[in-house]
């Protein structure tokens, strides 16, 4: 059976500043685009039969730059809906809610019908994605999921049979590849936060700028 290939999109201005970003469709920074391109050699030797992508532009662009094709937009792969905390950092939230923790408290409703989500809400979405992805693995090929940090962390927890809040244990950097597989029929993490070295990324950006 194949593996689940988790791809977090490249850097955006808000991922750099630590602002919560779900429904705000920001483009990637120059560095983020370089991160996305650098994923191609990490994916090139994988036999990927199905690629599911968050509908947000930063995820789709990452998939394209990483050389993935046959993309299927999947609304359930959207980032945790931050509701009233969209665009706000954790430090700012804790000025009025000192004990706030996304992983246990979830978010509050925001404007324009943005309800926010609880950990359980995100866990339900992750379970639906896993049902489709695990079915895709029956072909023997890998399944790629291109999405966002907090969502993929919840999905990893659910894959391992843990509660959504256990996603707090799995830090996930921008522009990285991770893999979920099995060992003796037990769900395991087989690779995490794979990326090319910073020196390689820097050289690639300098080459692009000089062209």
Coordinates of C-alpha atoms in Angstrom, one line a residue:
X1 CA 0.0 0.0 0.0
X2 CA 1.2 3.5 -0.7
X3 CA 1.7 6.4 1.7
X4 CA -0.1 9.6 2.5
X5 CA 2.2 12.5 1.3
X6 CA 1.4 15.7 3.3
X7 CA 2.5 19.0 1.6
X8 CA 2.3 22.3 3.5
X9 CA 2.1 25.3 1.2
X10 CA 5.1 27.7 1.0
X11 CA 5.5 30.8 3.1
X12 CA 3.1 33.7 3.0
X13 CA 3.4 37.1 4.6
X14 CA 1.1 36.0 7.4
X15 CA 2.7 32.6 8.0
X16 CA 6.0 34.6 8.4
X17 CA 4.4 37.1 10.9
X18 CA 2.4 34.4 12.8
X19 CA -1.0 35.8 11.9
X20 CA -3.7 33.2 11.7
X21 CA -4.7 32.6 8.1
X22 CA -7.6 30.5 6.9
X23 CA -10.0 32.1 4.5
X24 CA -7.8 35.1 3.6
X25 CA -6.4 34.0 0.3
X26 CA -2.9 35.4 0.4
X27 CA -0.3 34.7 -2.2
X28 CA 3.0 33.2 -1.3
X29 CA 6.1 35.3 -0.8
X30 CA 9.1 35.0 -3.1
X31 CA 10.7 32.6 -0.5
X32 CA 7.4 30.7 -0.4
X33 CA 7.5 30.1 -4.1
X34 CA 11.1 28.9 -3.9
X35 CA 10.1 26.5 -1.1
X36 CA 7.4 25.1 -3.3
X37 CA 9.7 24.6 -6.3
X38 CA 12.2 22.9 -4.0
X39 CA 9.7 20.2 -3.2
X40 CA 9.8 18.8 -6.7
X41 CA 12.9 16.6 -6.2
X42 CA 11.4 15.3 -2.9
X43 CA 8.3 14.2 -4.7
X44 CA 9.9 13.1 -8.0
X45 CA 10.5 9.5 -7.1
X46 CA 7.1 8.9 -5.6
X47 CA 4.3 7.2 -7.5
X48 CA 1.4 9.5 -6.7
X49 CA -2.0 8.3 -8.0
X50 CA -4.2 11.0 -6.4
X51 CA -3.6 14.6 -5.4
X52 CA -6.1 16.4 -3.2
X53 CA -5.6 20.1 -2.8
X54 CA -7.1 22.8 -0.6
X55 CA -9.0 25.3 -2.8
X56 CA -6.9 28.2 -1.5
X57 CA -4.5 29.7 -4.1
X58 CA -1.4 29.3 -1.9
X59 CA -2.0 25.5 -1.8
X60 CA -2.8 25.1 -5.4
X61 CA 0.2 27.2 -6.5
X62 CA 2.4 25.1 -4.2
X63 CA 1.2 21.9 -5.8
X64 CA 1.8 23.3 -9.3
X65 CA 5.3 24.5 -8.5
X66 CA 6.1 21.2 -6.8
X67 CA 5.3 19.4 -10.1
X68 CA 2.1 17.7 -9.0
X69 CA -0.7 17.3 -11.6
X70 CA -4.2 16.0 -11.8
X71 CA -5.1 18.2 -8.8
X72 CA -8.5 17.7 -7.2
X73 CA -9.7 20.7 -5.1
X74 CA -11.2 19.4 -1.9
X75 CA -13.0 22.0 0.4
X76 CA -12.4 19.8 3.5
X77 CA -8.6 20.4 3.1
X78 CA -9.1 24.1 4.0
X79 CA -7.2 25.5 7.0
X80 CA -8.9 25.6 10.5
X81 CA -11.5 28.3 10.2
X82 CA -10.1 31.0 12.6
X83 CA -13.4 33.0 12.6
X84 CA -12.8 36.2 14.7
X85 CA -9.1 35.4 15.1
X86 CA -8.3 35.6 11.4
X87 CA -5.3 37.8 10.8
X88 CA -4.4 37.9 14.6
X89 CA -1.4 36.4 16.3
X90 CA -1.5 34.1 19.3
X91 CA 0.2 36.8 21.4
X92 CA -2.5 39.3 20.5
X93 CA -5.3 36.9 21.4
X94 CA -3.7 36.2 24.8
X95 CA -3.8 39.8 25.7
X96 CA -7.5 39.4 26.4
X97 CA -7.5 35.6 26.8
X98 CA -4.3 34.7 28.6
X99 CA -5.0 31.0 28.8
X100 CA -6.3 30.6 25.2
X101 CA -5.1 27.5 23.4
X102 CA -6.3 26.8 19.8
X103 CA -5.9 23.1 20.3
X104 CA -8.4 22.9 23.2
X105 CA -10.4 26.1 23.0
X106 CA -10.9 26.5 19.2
X107 CA -11.9 29.9 17.8
X108 CA -14.7 32.5 18.2
X109 CA -17.1 33.5 15.5
X110 CA -16.0 36.3 13.1
X111 CA -17.7 38.7 10.7
X112 CA -19.4 37.8 7.4
X113 CA -20.7 34.4 8.6
X114 CA -17.3 33.1 9.5
X115 CA -18.2 30.8 12.4
X116 CA -14.8 29.6 13.5
X117 CA -14.2 26.0 14.4
X118 CA -13.6 23.8 17.4
X119 CA -10.9 21.1 17.4
X120 CA -13.8 18.5 17.0
X121 CA -15.1 20.4 13.9
X122 CA -11.6 20.2 12.3
X123 CA -11.3 16.6 13.3
X124 CA -14.5 15.7 11.5
X125 CA -13.2 17.3 8.3
X126 CA -9.9 15.4 8.7
X127 CA -11.8 12.1 9.1
X128 CA -13.7 12.7 5.8
X129 CA -10.4 13.5 4.0
X130 CA -8.8 10.4 5.4
X131 CA -11.7 8.2 4.3
X132 CA -11.2 9.4 0.7
X133 CA -7.4 9.3 0.9
X134 CA -7.2 5.8 2.4
X135 CA -9.5 4.5 -0.3
X136 CA -7.1 6.0 -2.9
X137 CA -4.2 4.1 -1.3
X138 CA -5.8 0.8 -2.2
X139 CA -4.4 1.2 -5.7
X140 CA -0.9 0.8 -4.3
X141 CA 0.1 4.4 -5.2
X142 CA 0.7 7.3 -2.9
X143 CA -1.9 10.0 -2.2
X144 CA -0.8 13.6 -1.9
X145 CA -2.6 16.1 0.3
X146 CA -1.6 19.7 -0.2
X147 CA -3.0 21.9 2.6
X148 CA -2.2 24.0 5.6
X149 CA -0.3 23.6 8.9
X150 CA -3.0 23.3 11.6
X151 CA -5.3 21.2 9.4
X152 CA -2.6 18.7 8.4
X153 CA -1.5 18.4 12.1
X154 CA -5.1 17.5 13.1
X155 CA -5.2 15.0 10.2
X156 CA -2.0 13.4 11.4
X157 CA -3.4 13.0 14.9
X158 CA -6.6 11.4 13.5
X159 CA -4.6 9.1 11.2
X160 CA -2.7 7.9 14.3
X161 CA -5.9 7.3 16.2
X162 CA -5.4 10.4 18.5
X163 CA -7.7 13.2 19.4
X164 CA -7.6 16.3 17.2
X165 CA -5.9 18.3 20.0
X166 CA -2.9 16.0 19.7
X167 CA -2.1 17.8 16.5
X168 CA -0.3 20.3 18.9
X169 CA 2.5 17.8 19.1
X170 CA 3.4 17.9 15.4
X171 CA 5.1 21.2 14.4
X172 CA 4.9 21.7 10.6
X173 CA 7.0 24.2 8.7
X174 CA 6.1 25.9 5.5
X175 CA 7.1 24.3 2.2
X176 CA 7.7 20.8 3.6
X177 CA 6.8 17.2 2.8
X178 CA 5.8 14.7 5.4
X179 CA 4.7 11.1 5.0
X180 CA 2.2 8.8 6.9
X181 CA 2.4 5.1 6.4
X182 CA 2.3 1.8 8.4
X183 CA 4.7 -0.4 10.2
X184 CA 3.4 -4.0 11.0
X185 CA -0.1 -2.7 10.0
X186 CA 0.1 0.1 12.6
X187 CA -0.3 3.7 11.4
X188 CA 3.0 5.6 11.8
X189 CA 4.8 8.8 10.7
X190 CA 7.4 7.7 8.2
X191 CA 8.9 11.1 7.5
X192 CA 8.3 14.7 8.8
X193 CA 9.2 18.2 7.8
X194 CA 11.3 17.2 4.8
X195 CA 12.8 20.2 2.9
X196 CA 16.0 21.1 1.1
X197 CA 18.6 23.0 3.1
X198 CA 18.3 26.7 3.4
X199 CA 21.6 27.2 1.5
X200 CA 20.1 25.4 -1.5
X201 CA 16.9 27.6 -1.3
X202 CA 19.0 30.8 -1.1
X203 CA 21.1 29.8 -4.1
X204 CA 18.0 29.0 -6.1
X205 CA 16.4 32.4 -5.3
X206 CA 19.6 34.2 -6.2
X207 CA 19.7 32.4 -9.5
X208 CA 16.1 33.3 -10.2
X209 CA 16.7 37.0 -9.4
X210 CA 19.8 37.1 -11.7
X211 CA 18.0 35.6 -14.6

